Tab-separated table of C-alpha atoms (C1' of nucleotides) in Angstrom:
chain	number	residue	atom	x	y	z
A	291	MET	CA	160.193	50.460	-93.041
A	292	LYS	CA	160.520	46.153	-94.154
A	293	MET	CA	163.795	46.205	-91.183
A	294	ASN	CA	161.880	48.264	-88.736
A	295	ASP	CA	158.792	45.427	-89.280
A	296	ILE	CA	161.522	43.003	-89.119
A	297	LYS	CA	162.349	43.367	-86.123
A	298	THR	CA	159.174	44.453	-84.791
A	299	LEU	CA	157.785	40.989	-86.313
A	300	TYR	CA	160.222	38.896	-84.233
A	301	HIS	CA	159.512	40.918	-80.513
A	302	ILE	CA	155.558	39.883	-81.638
A	303	LEU	CA	156.457	36.487	-82.304
A	304	SER	CA	158.740	36.536	-78.617
A	305	ALA	CA	156.086	37.593	-76.880
A	306	GLU	CA	153.312	34.658	-77.924
A	307	PHE	CA	155.937	32.288	-78.697
A	308	GLY	CA	158.352	32.599	-75.693
A	309	PRO	CA	162.354	30.606	-76.320
A	310	LEU	CA	161.470	27.715	-77.976
A	311	TYR	CA	164.844	26.537	-76.992
A	312	ASP	CA	163.850	22.721	-77.389
A	313	TRP	CA	163.989	23.625	-81.444
A	314	TRP	CA	168.547	23.935	-81.110
A	315	VAL	CA	168.853	22.190	-78.247
A	316	ALA	CA	167.470	18.219	-78.237
A	317	GLY	CA	169.831	15.955	-79.864
A	318	SER	CA	173.402	15.117	-80.899
A	319	PRO	CA	174.380	16.916	-83.883
A	320	PHE	CA	174.485	13.848	-86.312
A	321	GLU	CA	171.214	14.000	-85.557
A	322	ARG	CA	170.119	17.548	-85.417
A	323	ILE	CA	172.222	17.088	-89.210
A	324	ALA	CA	169.621	13.587	-89.843
A	325	GLY	CA	166.385	15.564	-88.955
A	326	ALA	CA	167.736	18.237	-91.030
A	327	ILE	CA	167.663	16.402	-94.289
A	328	LEU	CA	164.436	13.544	-93.031
A	329	VAL	CA	162.130	17.378	-92.108
A	330	GLN	CA	162.064	18.950	-95.853
A	331	GLN	CA	158.858	18.425	-96.738
A	332	THR	CA	157.681	16.673	-94.298
A	333	ARG	CA	155.930	17.014	-90.260
A	334	TRP	CA	158.398	16.315	-87.683
A	335	GLU	CA	156.585	14.200	-85.742
A	336	ASN	CA	157.461	11.880	-89.211
A	337	VAL	CA	161.364	12.494	-88.163
A	338	ASP	CA	161.075	12.230	-84.837
A	339	ARG	CA	160.033	8.944	-85.060
A	340	VAL	CA	162.475	8.485	-87.866
A	341	LEU	CA	165.568	9.433	-85.945
A	342	THR	CA	163.809	7.218	-82.406
A	343	GLU	CA	164.004	4.188	-84.788
A	344	LEU	CA	167.743	4.896	-86.006
A	345	LYS	CA	168.642	5.829	-82.314
A	346	ASN	CA	167.260	2.257	-81.096
A	347	ARG	CA	169.232	0.264	-84.155
A	348	ASP	CA	172.423	1.765	-83.268
A	349	LEU	CA	173.091	3.759	-86.413
A	350	MET	CA	172.857	7.868	-85.496
A	351	SER	CA	176.685	8.569	-86.364
A	352	PRO	CA	177.992	9.616	-90.153
A	353	GLY	CA	179.995	6.551	-90.157
A	354	SER	CA	176.799	3.848	-89.388
A	355	ILE	CA	175.095	5.357	-91.906
A	356	ALA	CA	177.844	5.148	-93.999
A	357	ALA	CA	178.173	1.559	-94.057
A	358	LEU	CA	174.830	0.923	-94.103
A	359	PRO	CA	173.271	-0.422	-96.990
A	360	LEU	CA	171.270	2.004	-99.265
A	361	GLU	CA	168.058	0.400	-99.146
A	362	GLU	CA	168.406	-0.720	-94.853
A	363	LEU	CA	168.768	2.754	-94.548
A	364	GLU	CA	165.787	3.495	-97.390
A	365	ASP	CA	163.314	1.483	-95.599
A	366	ILE	CA	163.820	2.971	-92.333
A	367	VAL	CA	163.390	6.630	-93.813
A	368	ARG	CA	160.780	5.734	-95.223
A	369	PRO	CA	158.022	7.308	-92.579
A	370	THR	CA	159.204	10.508	-93.416
A	371	GLY	CA	158.442	10.504	-97.306
A	372	PHE	CA	160.271	10.778	-100.924
A	373	TYR	CA	162.337	8.191	-98.503
A	374	ARG	CA	164.352	6.705	-101.736
A	375	ASN	CA	166.238	10.779	-102.854
A	376	LYS	CA	166.240	11.589	-98.463
A	377	ALA	CA	168.336	7.897	-98.454
A	378	LYS	CA	170.824	9.247	-100.804
A	379	SER	CA	170.991	12.444	-99.366
A	380	LEU	CA	171.514	10.830	-95.754
A	381	LYS	CA	173.926	8.123	-97.206
A	382	ALA	CA	175.632	11.626	-98.985
A	383	VAL	CA	176.076	13.718	-96.083
A	384	ALA	CA	177.520	10.481	-93.898
A	385	GLU	CA	179.656	10.189	-96.193
A	386	TYR	CA	180.995	13.624	-95.695
A	387	PHE	CA	180.633	14.296	-92.506
A	388	THR	CA	182.969	10.975	-91.874
A	389	ALA	CA	185.324	12.385	-93.840
A	390	SER	CA	185.464	15.441	-92.777
A	391	PRO	CA	184.429	15.592	-89.063
A	392	ILE	CA	181.539	17.381	-87.433
A	393	ASP	CA	183.534	19.609	-84.887
A	394	SER	CA	186.086	20.953	-88.085
A	395	MET	CA	182.062	23.136	-89.577
A	396	SER	CA	183.700	25.381	-86.634
A	397	ASN	CA	186.900	25.862	-88.199
A	398	LYS	CA	185.973	26.567	-91.507
A	399	PRO	CA	184.748	29.974	-92.532
A	400	GLN	CA	180.906	30.784	-93.168
A	401	HIS	CA	181.088	30.535	-96.937
A	402	VAL	CA	183.094	28.453	-97.636
A	403	LEU	CA	181.375	26.140	-95.127
A	404	ARG	CA	177.903	26.697	-97.068
A	405	LYS	CA	179.636	25.682	-100.243
A	406	GLU	CA	180.905	22.428	-98.895
A	407	LEU	CA	177.292	21.766	-98.055
A	408	LEU	CA	175.487	23.059	-101.079
A	409	ALA	CA	178.249	20.919	-102.945
A	410	LEU	CA	176.442	17.548	-101.510
A	411	ARG	CA	173.268	15.678	-102.920
A	412	GLY	CA	169.784	16.327	-100.859
A	413	ILE	CA	171.374	20.301	-99.330
A	414	GLY	CA	169.991	22.885	-101.278
A	415	ASN	CA	170.004	27.039	-100.005
A	416	GLU	CA	167.323	26.387	-96.910
A	417	THR	CA	168.880	23.044	-95.681
A	418	ALA	CA	172.537	24.607	-95.696
A	419	ASP	CA	171.479	27.244	-93.787
A	420	VAL	CA	170.359	25.213	-91.460
A	421	ILE	CA	173.302	22.891	-90.685
A	422	LEU	CA	174.951	26.281	-90.901
A	423	LEU	CA	172.592	27.722	-88.400
A	424	TYR	CA	171.725	25.402	-85.171
A	425	VAL	CA	174.787	22.877	-85.797
A	426	ALA	CA	177.381	25.125	-86.647
A	427	GLY	CA	176.854	27.744	-84.791
A	428	LYS	CA	177.769	30.505	-87.817
A	429	PRO	CA	175.397	33.417	-87.893
A	430	SER	CA	173.058	32.179	-91.491
A	431	PHE	CA	169.825	33.055	-91.791
A	432	VAL	CA	166.963	30.128	-92.982
A	433	ILE	CA	164.630	31.562	-95.405
A	434	ASP	CA	161.759	28.474	-95.500
A	435	ALA	CA	158.463	28.590	-96.490
A	436	TYR	CA	156.494	30.345	-94.403
A	437	THR	CA	158.952	33.025	-93.965
A	438	LYS	CA	158.498	33.436	-97.921
A	439	LYS	CA	154.618	33.293	-97.425
A	440	LEU	CA	155.654	35.538	-94.150
A	441	CYS	CA	156.969	38.352	-96.371
A	442	GLY	CA	154.612	38.109	-98.894
A	443	CYS	CA	152.093	38.590	-96.423
A	444	MET	CA	154.128	42.171	-95.569
A	445	GLY	CA	154.190	42.745	-99.052
A	446	ILE	CA	158.094	42.070	-99.794
A	447	GLN	CA	158.767	40.209	-102.467
A	448	GLY	CA	162.239	38.219	-103.143
A	449	ASN	CA	164.330	34.865	-103.994
A	450	TYR	CA	165.873	33.847	-101.384
A	451	ALA	CA	169.041	35.633	-101.399
A	452	GLU	CA	167.497	38.286	-101.254
A	453	LEU	CA	165.008	38.000	-97.961
A	454	GLN	CA	167.734	36.325	-96.123
A	455	ARG	CA	169.879	39.323	-96.816
A	456	LEU	CA	167.219	41.685	-95.835
A	457	PHE	CA	166.825	39.809	-92.454
A	458	GLU	CA	170.393	39.357	-91.866
A	459	ASP	CA	170.440	43.462	-92.175
A	460	ALA	CA	167.259	44.004	-90.483
A	461	LEU	CA	169.132	41.776	-87.514
A	462	PRO	CA	171.983	41.908	-85.479
A	463	ARG	CA	174.218	39.306	-86.511
A	464	ASP	CA	173.496	37.189	-83.150
A	465	VAL	CA	173.344	33.152	-83.671
A	466	PRO	CA	170.377	32.278	-80.628
A	467	VAL	CA	168.614	35.958	-83.011
A	468	TYR	CA	168.449	33.894	-85.749
A	469	GLN	CA	167.728	31.054	-84.477
A	470	HIS	CA	165.132	31.719	-82.582
A	471	TYR	CA	163.508	33.842	-85.127
A	472	HIS	CA	163.631	30.980	-87.683
A	473	ALA	CA	161.975	29.147	-84.838
A	474	LEU	CA	159.154	31.483	-83.722
A	475	ILE	CA	158.834	31.646	-87.390
A	476	VAL	CA	158.329	28.253	-88.309
A	477	GLU	CA	155.679	28.342	-85.096
A	478	HIS	CA	153.278	31.326	-86.929
A	479	GLY	CA	152.732	29.518	-89.584
A	480	LYS	CA	152.003	26.075	-88.430
A	481	ARG	CA	149.468	27.910	-85.716
A	482	TYR	CA	148.266	30.987	-88.601
A	483	CYS	CA	148.739	30.324	-91.858
A	484	GLY	CA	145.900	27.758	-93.075
A	485	ARG	CA	143.103	28.152	-93.873
A	486	LYS	CA	141.414	30.391	-90.867
A	487	GLY	CA	144.163	31.935	-88.668
A	488	CYS	CA	145.633	34.895	-91.249
A	489	ASP	CA	143.187	37.458	-89.886
A	490	SER	CA	144.368	36.653	-86.400
A	491	CYS	CA	148.319	36.492	-87.491
A	492	ALA	CA	151.498	38.021	-86.484
A	493	VAL	CA	151.373	40.563	-90.422
A	494	ALA	CA	148.165	41.318	-89.207
A	495	ARG	CA	149.018	42.378	-85.516
A	496	LEU	CA	152.144	44.474	-86.863
A	497	ARG	CA	150.285	46.303	-89.216
A	498	LYS	CA	147.620	47.083	-86.043
A	499	TYR	CA	150.897	47.688	-84.253
A	500	ARG	CA	152.035	50.096	-86.430
A	501	GLY	CA	148.199	51.737	-86.684
A	502	THR	CA	148.684	52.616	-90.931
A	503	PRO	CA	148.002	49.626	-93.353
A	504	ALA	CA	151.415	50.874	-95.634
A	505	PHE	CA	151.476	47.678	-97.025
A	506	GLU	CA	149.304	45.369	-99.058
A	507	LEU	CA	146.915	42.504	-97.745
A	508	ALA	CA	148.444	39.405	-100.338
A	509	LYS	CA	145.741	36.364	-100.594
A	510	PRO	CA	145.726	33.728	-98.006
B	169	DC	C1'	137.004	8.194	-98.876
B	170	DA	C1'	139.394	11.917	-101.256
B	171	DT	C1'	142.357	16.395	-100.606
B	172	DG	C1'	145.796	18.749	-99.160
B	173	DA	C1'	149.477	19.998	-96.696
B	174	DA	C1'	153.306	19.411	-93.950
B	175	DA	C1'	161.278	22.843	-91.419
B	176	DC	C1'	162.102	20.770	-100.281
B	177	DT	C1'	165.672	19.967	-103.133
B	178	DG	C1'	166.775	18.013	-108.258
B	179	DA	C1'	166.360	18.248	-113.175
B	180	DC	C1'	164.923	19.972	-117.382
B	181	DA	C1'	163.435	23.413	-121.113
C	240	DT	C1'	163.476	32.116	-114.333
C	241	DG	C1'	159.624	28.170	-113.516
C	242	DT	C1'	157.458	23.868	-113.394
C	243	DC	C1'	157.706	18.947	-111.955
C	244	DA	C1'	158.786	15.035	-109.842
C	245	DG	C1'	159.069	12.915	-105.457
C	246	DC	C1'	156.697	9.944	-101.283
C	247	DT	C1'	154.289	9.099	-96.330
C	248	DT	C1'	151.228	10.659	-93.426
C	249	DC	C1'	147.759	13.277	-90.600
C	250	DA	C1'	143.707	16.279	-90.132
C	251	DT	C1'	139.654	18.060	-92.883
C	252	DG	C1'	135.612	17.640	-95.355
DNA sequence: CATGAAACTGACA
DNA sequence: TGTCAGCTTCATG
């Protein structure tokens, strides 16, 4: 039942928000990696400015960031918040990809690459999966705050690994589907998971679609 | 003007 | 496992 809900929800969101190609087609691979770090707990609009600034200064490459003094990097990434942490994280990531080129990710088994990414400062489960899915093209489903909330609203509890397994089991093991679904969940969350949107959100519509209140409504 | 939320992670009890 | 600090920007009231 939960598995069917996961699939049905994908179709509901897909119909509402469309393909959302911009989510992963925009920017170079390293730009997407930098974006994955900088977007942590921050709005994308702020990240975009910093990415533009990095490009304007011709710093959008692992080598350039690795060679940049930490304090300069802090100044550049400041608009994305948590700037001391993020500057250190971005440097660690830049150093890693200087030694181990971005293209080499496709040669590594998914679980090996995931472990290497998780070992880097500033990369936790979600960011590792974002890089795996949107840069390395590995089928690793991303569980973010909106996904957890969405699951909560469907009466589904679980930690990161459990929710990830649920989505991956419910869906075909397909990179574009995972990419699209995560993008859809975020767009949906931004649109409905605020003060007002709860009663018209996709879970409410899913319930209607199924015609039965088979799961409890979580508190907004 | 004050408050809170935003594509989270790491450290420590 | 759970809690907390880390920081800036922008929308709301």
